[in-house]
Amino acid sequence: MSFTYLKPMPSPEEIQQEYAMTPEMKAIKADRDRQISDIICGKDNRVLAIIGPCSADSEDSVIDYVSRLAPIQEEIKDRVLIIPRIYTNKPRTTGSGYKGIASQPDPTKAPDMVEGLIAMRKMHLRAIAETELTCADEMLYPENWGYVEDLLSYVAIGARSVEDQHHRLTVSGFDVASGMKNPTSGDFSVMLNSVYAAQHPHHFTFSGYEVRTTGNPLAHTILRGAVSKHGNCVQNYHYEDLVRLSDMYLSMELVNPATIVDANHSNSNKQFKQQIRIVREVMTSRLFSSDVKNLVKGVMIESYIEEGCQKISDHHVYGKSITDPCLGWEDSKQLLYTIAELNK
């Protein structure tokens, strides 16, 4: 066969034991999970700001970034709950290129999956220890869940994974908020079917075991824009899109109707500065309709210390994305204050 088996992977239990959460960190996460759940379920009128780098490529700069969020969280805590993005897996459209720190701890060197898992876990642990903020990550590989299940307060399922049965069933076993993005086609029905699957119990095989799940009532939608058959970006964050999604939610047997608007990707046509305008529009749309306000629970923003992006071969600007371009720190800070101001 074409597989070359390089080395066995350590078990999630081994990694969790060696790089363990302290009791204080577990308490922080439990409290943050409860707050996020209350927002998704409509018991808390604050909004979520899921914000951070496109990919978490460097521990020091990512922790520096998250540390800058902490004092702002304290200032706007009555209106906004910040969830830093520490995305350690990077989906690639063609399968080639940098796949995230979980695969490649050093973007300039060969992949090392074991060292990647350790780097991924250490980064999340350090963020909690130094900032008391628990973070979001994308579940690109369901088998990786065991290595971070005790760390994450939010999980995103990407546009290319949302139609996959294994991802949907795996989310049904999570006990944290999980956002299912619309597929690249933009089909709302596919996205809502994914939420339906994730909210219901299932019986399947996972990580070498036969398992049963109870369903995840915190599974919800993420609007990230779409790509037409002609290759053009199609936005889905406008008021009319939000009303349509609200109506479609009502037609399905789903609990806790909720959506997060991803201000980048196809919604911005990867014009990262447009995120500022898009977030303002989404927050303003919430003021015109109680249905839209009840549905839209927050926004997702790609942001780093330095704006834009750089090639991996040029990887010398501290805190600048090596994947998709991101907002810089000053714009991001002001945008967080704007979100708080518009959450009326």
Short mmCIF file of C-alpha atoms in Angstrom, two decimals:
data_model
loop_
_atom_site.label_atom_id
_atom_site.label_comp_id
_atom_site.label_asym_id
_atom_site.label_seq_id
_atom_site.Cartn_x
_atom_site.Cartn_y
_atom_site.Cartn_z
CA MET A 1 0.00 0.00 0.00
CA SER A 2 1.01 3.65 -0.27
CA PHE A 3 1.01 4.33 3.48
CA THR A 4 4.35 4.55 5.30
CA TYR A 5 3.79 4.22 9.03
CA LEU A 6 6.33 6.55 10.62
CA LYS A 7 5.68 6.28 14.37
CA PRO A 8 2.77 5.64 16.74
CA MET A 9 0.96 8.67 18.13
CA PRO A 10 0.69 9.19 21.90
CA SER A 11 -2.81 8.78 23.28
CA PRO A 12 -4.88 11.84 24.26
CA GLU A 13 -4.68 10.65 27.87
CA GLU A 14 -0.88 10.65 27.75
CA ILE A 15 -0.71 14.15 26.30
CA GLN A 16 -3.33 15.51 28.72
CA GLN A 17 -1.47 13.99 31.64
CA GLU A 18 1.91 15.36 30.64
CA TYR A 19 0.55 18.84 29.81
CA ALA A 20 -2.20 19.11 32.38
CA MET A 21 -4.74 21.75 33.35
CA THR A 22 -4.47 23.04 36.92
CA PRO A 23 -7.59 23.10 39.13
CA GLU A 24 -7.63 26.92 38.77
CA MET A 25 -7.58 26.68 34.99
CA LYS A 26 -10.39 24.10 35.02
CA ALA A 27 -12.50 26.48 37.12
CA ILE A 28 -11.84 29.34 34.69
CA LYS A 29 -12.91 27.19 31.77
CA ALA A 30 -16.07 25.95 33.51
CA ASP A 31 -17.13 29.53 34.22
CA ARG A 32 -16.38 30.69 30.68
CA ASP A 33 -18.23 27.70 29.19
CA ARG A 34 -21.28 28.59 31.27
CA GLN A 35 -21.21 32.22 30.11
CA ILE A 36 -20.90 31.23 26.45
CA SER A 37 -23.74 28.72 26.84
CA ASP A 38 -25.94 31.41 28.39
CA ILE A 39 -25.30 33.71 25.41
CA ILE A 40 -26.05 30.98 22.84
CA CYS A 41 -29.22 30.01 24.74
CA GLY A 42 -30.46 33.61 25.03
CA LYS A 43 -30.09 33.86 28.81
CA ASP A 44 -27.36 36.51 28.51
CA ASN A 45 -27.73 39.55 26.23
CA ARG A 46 -24.03 39.99 25.59
CA VAL A 47 -22.53 39.10 22.22
CA LEU A 48 -19.56 36.92 21.41
CA ALA A 49 -16.47 38.34 19.71
CA ILE A 50 -14.48 35.39 18.36
CA ILE A 51 -11.31 37.15 17.30
CA GLY A 52 -7.71 36.31 16.52
CA PRO A 53 -5.21 35.19 13.88
CA CYS A 54 -6.20 33.21 10.80
CA SER A 55 -3.73 30.58 12.01
CA ALA A 56 -1.84 30.43 15.31
CA ASP A 57 1.62 30.10 13.80
CA SER A 58 3.88 31.28 16.66
CA GLU A 59 3.35 30.75 20.38
CA ASP A 60 4.99 33.98 21.56
CA SER A 61 3.18 36.33 19.17
CA VAL A 62 -0.17 34.58 19.63
CA ILE A 63 0.07 34.77 23.43
CA ASP A 64 1.16 38.40 23.11
CA TYR A 65 -1.98 39.02 21.04
CA VAL A 66 -4.29 37.22 23.47
CA SER A 67 -2.70 39.12 26.37
CA ARG A 68 -3.71 42.38 24.67
CA LEU A 69 -7.32 41.19 24.56
CA ALA A 70 -7.51 40.54 28.31
CA PRO A 71 -7.68 44.17 29.55
CA ILE A 72 -10.18 45.06 26.82
CA GLN A 73 -12.35 42.14 27.93
CA GLU A 74 -12.42 43.66 31.40
CA GLU A 75 -13.49 47.04 29.99
CA ILE A 76 -16.36 45.68 27.85
CA LYS A 77 -17.32 42.63 29.92
CA ASP A 78 -20.90 43.86 30.44
CA ARG A 79 -21.67 43.81 26.69
CA VAL A 80 -19.15 41.52 24.97
CA LEU A 81 -17.55 38.18 25.75
CA ILE A 82 -14.26 37.79 23.89
CA ILE A 83 -13.20 34.33 22.71
CA PRO A 84 -9.66 34.43 21.27
CA ARG A 85 -9.08 32.41 18.12
CA ILE A 86 -6.17 30.02 18.54
CA TYR A 87 -6.56 28.09 15.30
CA THR A 88 -3.92 25.36 15.28
CA ASN A 89 -5.12 23.52 12.16
CA LYS A 90 -5.29 25.26 8.79
CA PRO A 91 -7.55 23.80 6.06
CA ARG A 92 -6.10 24.10 2.56
CA THR A 93 -8.25 24.32 -0.55
CA THR A 94 -5.90 22.18 -2.63
CA GLY A 95 -4.35 20.22 0.25
CA SER A 96 -0.94 21.86 -0.17
CA GLY A 97 0.75 24.49 1.97
CA TYR A 98 1.11 25.20 5.68
CA LYS A 99 -1.45 23.16 7.62
CA GLY A 100 -1.09 24.78 11.03
CA ILE A 101 1.04 24.41 14.13
CA ALA A 102 -0.65 21.10 15.03
CA SER A 103 1.01 19.60 11.94
CA GLN A 104 4.04 21.84 11.56
CA PRO A 105 5.32 23.42 14.80
CA ASP A 106 7.91 25.27 12.72
CA PRO A 107 6.40 26.50 9.42
CA THR A 108 9.82 26.38 7.75
CA LYS A 109 10.50 22.74 8.65
CA ALA A 110 9.01 19.35 7.90
CA PRO A 111 5.77 18.26 9.59
CA ASP A 112 5.97 16.57 13.00
CA MET A 113 2.57 15.48 14.26
CA VAL A 114 3.63 14.54 17.80
CA GLU A 115 5.51 17.79 18.39
CA GLY A 116 2.59 19.60 16.77
CA LEU A 117 0.09 18.18 19.24
CA ILE A 118 2.35 19.20 22.11
CA ALA A 119 2.81 22.71 20.67
CA MET A 120 -0.96 23.03 20.18
CA ARG A 121 -1.69 22.05 23.75
CA LYS A 122 1.05 24.20 25.27
CA MET A 123 -0.22 27.28 23.45
CA HIS A 124 -3.78 26.85 24.71
CA LEU A 125 -2.57 26.14 28.24
CA ARG A 126 -0.40 29.23 28.26
CA ALA A 127 -3.26 31.42 27.02
CA ILE A 128 -5.48 30.32 29.91
CA ALA A 129 -2.72 30.61 32.51
CA GLU A 130 -1.59 34.09 31.44
CA THR A 131 -4.88 35.73 30.44
CA GLU A 132 -7.73 33.69 32.01
CA LEU A 133 -9.31 33.58 28.56
CA THR A 134 -10.29 30.21 27.12
CA CYS A 135 -10.17 30.00 23.36
CA ALA A 136 -11.67 28.78 20.10
CA ASP A 137 -10.16 26.37 17.60
CA GLU A 138 -11.33 24.75 14.39
CA MET A 139 -11.89 21.00 14.42
CA LEU A 140 -10.31 20.07 11.12
CA TYR A 141 -9.41 16.53 12.24
CA PRO A 142 -12.00 14.92 14.56
CA GLU A 143 -9.40 12.50 15.97
CA ASN A 144 -7.54 15.47 17.47
CA TRP A 145 -10.47 16.31 19.74
CA GLY A 146 -9.20 14.19 22.63
CA TYR A 147 -5.99 16.20 22.79
CA VAL A 148 -7.79 19.52 23.45
CA GLU A 149 -11.27 18.61 24.73
CA ASP A 150 -10.51 19.95 28.22
CA LEU A 151 -9.09 23.24 26.89
CA LEU A 152 -11.50 24.67 24.31
CA SER A 153 -14.57 26.77 25.01
CA TYR A 154 -15.62 27.08 21.37
CA VAL A 155 -15.21 24.86 18.30
CA ALA A 156 -15.79 25.80 14.66
CA ILE A 157 -16.51 23.35 11.86
CA GLY A 158 -15.26 24.71 8.56
CA ALA A 159 -17.05 25.15 5.26
CA ARG A 160 -15.36 22.11 3.73
CA SER A 161 -15.99 19.88 6.75
CA VAL A 162 -19.59 20.77 7.55
CA GLU A 163 -21.07 18.24 5.11
CA ASP A 164 -18.89 15.43 6.44
CA GLN A 165 -20.79 12.83 8.49
CA HIS A 166 -17.87 12.17 10.85
CA HIS A 167 -17.57 15.86 11.80
CA ARG A 168 -21.30 16.19 12.37
CA LEU A 169 -21.51 13.11 14.58
CA THR A 170 -18.39 14.05 16.53
CA VAL A 171 -19.85 17.46 17.40
CA SER A 172 -22.91 15.68 18.80
CA GLY A 173 -20.64 14.51 21.63
CA PHE A 174 -19.21 17.93 22.52
CA ASP A 175 -20.30 19.84 25.62
CA VAL A 176 -19.16 23.27 24.36
CA ALA A 177 -20.55 25.75 21.85
CA SER A 178 -19.89 24.53 18.31
CA GLY A 179 -20.43 26.60 15.18
CA MET A 180 -21.21 24.90 11.86
CA LYS A 181 -20.24 27.09 8.90
CA ASN A 182 -22.26 27.28 5.72
CA PRO A 183 -20.58 25.23 2.96
CA THR A 184 -18.65 27.04 0.24
CA SER A 185 -21.77 26.73 -1.95
CA GLY A 186 -23.58 28.91 0.59
CA ASP A 187 -26.50 26.47 1.01
CA PHE A 188 -28.30 27.31 4.28
CA SER A 189 -30.13 23.96 4.26
CA VAL A 190 -26.84 22.02 4.33
CA MET A 191 -25.67 24.13 7.26
CA LEU A 192 -28.91 23.68 9.19
CA ASN A 193 -28.95 19.94 8.50
CA SER A 194 -25.48 19.83 10.00
CA VAL A 195 -26.75 21.62 13.12
CA TYR A 196 -29.67 19.19 13.30
CA ALA A 197 -27.30 16.23 13.16
CA ALA A 198 -25.03 17.73 15.81
CA GLN A 199 -27.91 18.49 18.16
CA HIS A 200 -29.18 14.91 18.16
CA PRO A 201 -27.78 11.68 19.69
CA HIS A 202 -25.84 9.18 17.60
CA HIS A 203 -24.17 5.77 17.74
CA PHE A 204 -20.96 5.41 15.71
CA THR A 205 -17.24 4.60 15.81
CA PHE A 206 -14.76 7.19 17.01
CA SER A 207 -11.01 6.96 17.64
CA GLY A 208 -11.04 3.17 17.77
CA TYR A 209 -14.15 2.86 19.96
CA GLU A 210 -17.84 2.23 19.54
CA VAL A 211 -19.45 5.33 21.07
CA ARG A 212 -22.84 6.84 21.83
CA THR A 213 -23.47 10.59 22.10
CA THR A 214 -26.32 12.60 23.63
CA GLY A 215 -26.41 15.50 21.15
CA ASN A 216 -25.07 19.03 21.52
CA PRO A 217 -27.75 21.68 22.15
CA LEU A 218 -25.12 24.42 21.72
CA ALA A 219 -24.50 23.58 18.04
CA HIS A 220 -25.36 26.59 15.89
CA THR A 221 -24.62 28.21 12.51
CA ILE A 222 -21.80 30.43 11.23
CA LEU A 223 -22.31 32.58 8.12
CA ARG A 224 -19.04 32.93 6.21
CA GLY A 225 -20.19 33.87 2.71
CA ALA A 226 -20.11 31.63 -0.34
CA VAL A 227 -18.50 31.15 -3.74
CA SER A 228 -20.69 31.07 -6.85
CA LYS A 229 -20.27 28.62 -9.73
CA HIS A 230 -18.43 31.42 -11.53
CA GLY A 231 -15.92 31.77 -8.70
CA ASN A 232 -17.30 35.02 -7.34
CA CYS A 233 -17.76 35.68 -3.62
CA VAL A 234 -21.37 35.94 -2.46
CA GLN A 235 -22.03 37.65 0.88
CA ASN A 236 -24.59 36.35 3.38
CA TYR A 237 -24.32 38.79 6.30
CA HIS A 238 -26.89 41.33 5.10
CA TYR A 239 -30.15 42.01 6.96
CA GLU A 240 -32.18 39.99 4.43
CA ASP A 241 -29.86 36.99 4.85
CA LEU A 242 -30.26 37.11 8.62
CA VAL A 243 -34.06 37.32 8.37
CA ARG A 244 -34.07 34.36 5.96
CA LEU A 245 -31.92 32.28 8.29
CA SER A 246 -34.16 33.16 11.23
CA ASP A 247 -37.22 31.96 9.27
CA MET A 248 -35.47 28.74 8.24
CA TYR A 249 -34.50 28.02 11.84
CA LEU A 250 -38.19 28.21 12.79
CA SER A 251 -39.08 25.58 10.19
CA MET A 252 -36.75 22.99 11.75
CA GLU A 253 -36.79 21.15 15.06
CA LEU A 254 -33.75 22.92 16.47
CA VAL A 255 -33.10 24.31 19.92
CA ASN A 256 -31.28 27.55 20.72
CA PRO A 257 -31.44 29.24 17.29
CA ALA A 258 -28.18 31.16 16.96
CA THR A 259 -25.69 32.36 14.38
CA ILE A 260 -22.25 33.93 14.34
CA VAL A 261 -21.29 36.10 11.37
CA ASP A 262 -17.77 35.49 10.06
CA ALA A 263 -16.73 38.91 8.76
CA ASN A 264 -13.85 37.64 6.65
CA HIS A 265 -13.50 34.81 4.10
CA SER A 266 -16.11 35.05 1.34
CA ASN A 267 -18.11 37.69 3.21
CA SER A 268 -15.23 40.14 2.76
CA ASN A 269 -13.77 38.56 -0.39
CA LYS A 270 -10.68 38.29 1.86
CA GLN A 271 -10.41 42.10 1.85
CA PHE A 272 -9.54 42.13 5.53
CA LYS A 273 -10.24 45.84 6.12
CA GLN A 274 -13.86 45.24 5.09
CA GLN A 275 -14.35 43.35 8.34
CA ILE A 276 -14.74 46.69 10.12
CA ARG A 277 -17.66 47.72 7.91
CA ILE A 278 -19.24 44.27 7.92
CA VAL A 279 -19.20 43.97 11.71
CA ARG A 280 -20.76 47.43 12.04
CA GLU A 281 -23.51 46.47 9.58
CA VAL A 282 -24.27 43.20 11.39
CA MET A 283 -24.43 44.89 14.78
CA THR A 284 -26.68 47.62 13.32
CA SER A 285 -28.98 45.01 11.72
CA ARG A 286 -29.63 43.64 15.21
CA LEU A 287 -31.15 47.00 16.16
CA PHE A 288 -33.89 46.80 13.51
CA SER A 289 -35.44 43.43 14.31
CA SER A 290 -35.92 41.50 17.53
CA ASP A 291 -35.76 38.26 15.50
CA VAL A 292 -32.37 39.20 14.07
CA LYS A 293 -31.13 40.37 17.46
CA ASN A 294 -32.19 37.10 19.07
CA LEU A 295 -30.53 35.10 16.27
CA VAL A 296 -27.17 36.87 15.90
CA LYS A 297 -25.10 35.97 18.94
CA GLY A 298 -21.83 37.45 17.77
CA VAL A 299 -19.18 37.92 15.13
CA MET A 300 -15.95 36.24 14.06
CA ILE A 301 -12.97 38.39 13.09
CA GLU A 302 -9.52 37.53 11.74
CA SER A 303 -7.05 39.78 13.53
CA TYR A 304 -3.39 39.80 14.56
CA ILE A 305 -0.80 42.25 15.83
CA GLU A 306 0.27 43.49 12.38
CA GLU A 307 -2.24 43.89 9.57
CA GLY A 308 -2.13 41.98 6.30
CA CYS A 309 -0.11 38.83 5.71
CA GLN A 310 3.34 37.66 4.66
CA LYS A 311 4.76 34.65 2.88
CA ILE A 312 6.28 31.90 5.00
CA SER A 313 9.55 32.48 3.15
CA ASP A 314 9.45 36.10 4.40
CA HIS A 315 8.45 35.00 7.91
CA HIS A 316 10.21 37.78 9.81
CA VAL A 317 7.51 40.30 10.76
CA TYR A 318 6.45 39.55 14.34
CA GLY A 319 2.70 39.03 14.74
CA LYS A 320 1.86 39.08 11.03
CA SER A 321 -0.22 36.30 9.47
CA ILE A 322 1.43 33.71 7.24
CA THR A 323 -1.96 32.58 5.89
CA ASP A 324 -4.97 34.86 5.23
CA PRO A 325 -4.57 38.62 5.80
CA CYS A 326 -5.82 39.92 9.15
CA LEU A 327 -6.80 43.22 10.74
CA GLY A 328 -4.03 44.88 12.73
CA TRP A 329 -4.18 45.46 16.46
CA GLU A 330 -5.28 49.12 16.55
CA ASP A 331 -8.20 48.51 14.17
CA SER A 332 -9.15 45.38 16.10
CA LYS A 333 -9.15 47.16 19.43
CA GLN A 334 -11.39 49.93 18.13
CA LEU A 335 -13.70 47.38 16.52
CA LEU A 336 -14.19 45.60 19.85
CA TYR A 337 -15.21 48.90 21.43
CA THR A 338 -17.61 49.46 18.51
CA ILE A 339 -19.22 46.05 19.05
CA ALA A 340 -19.76 46.92 22.70
CA GLU A 341 -21.22 50.30 21.81
CA LEU A 342 -23.66 48.82 19.28
CA ASN A 343 -24.88 46.02 21.53
CA LYS A 344 -27.85 47.99 22.82
#
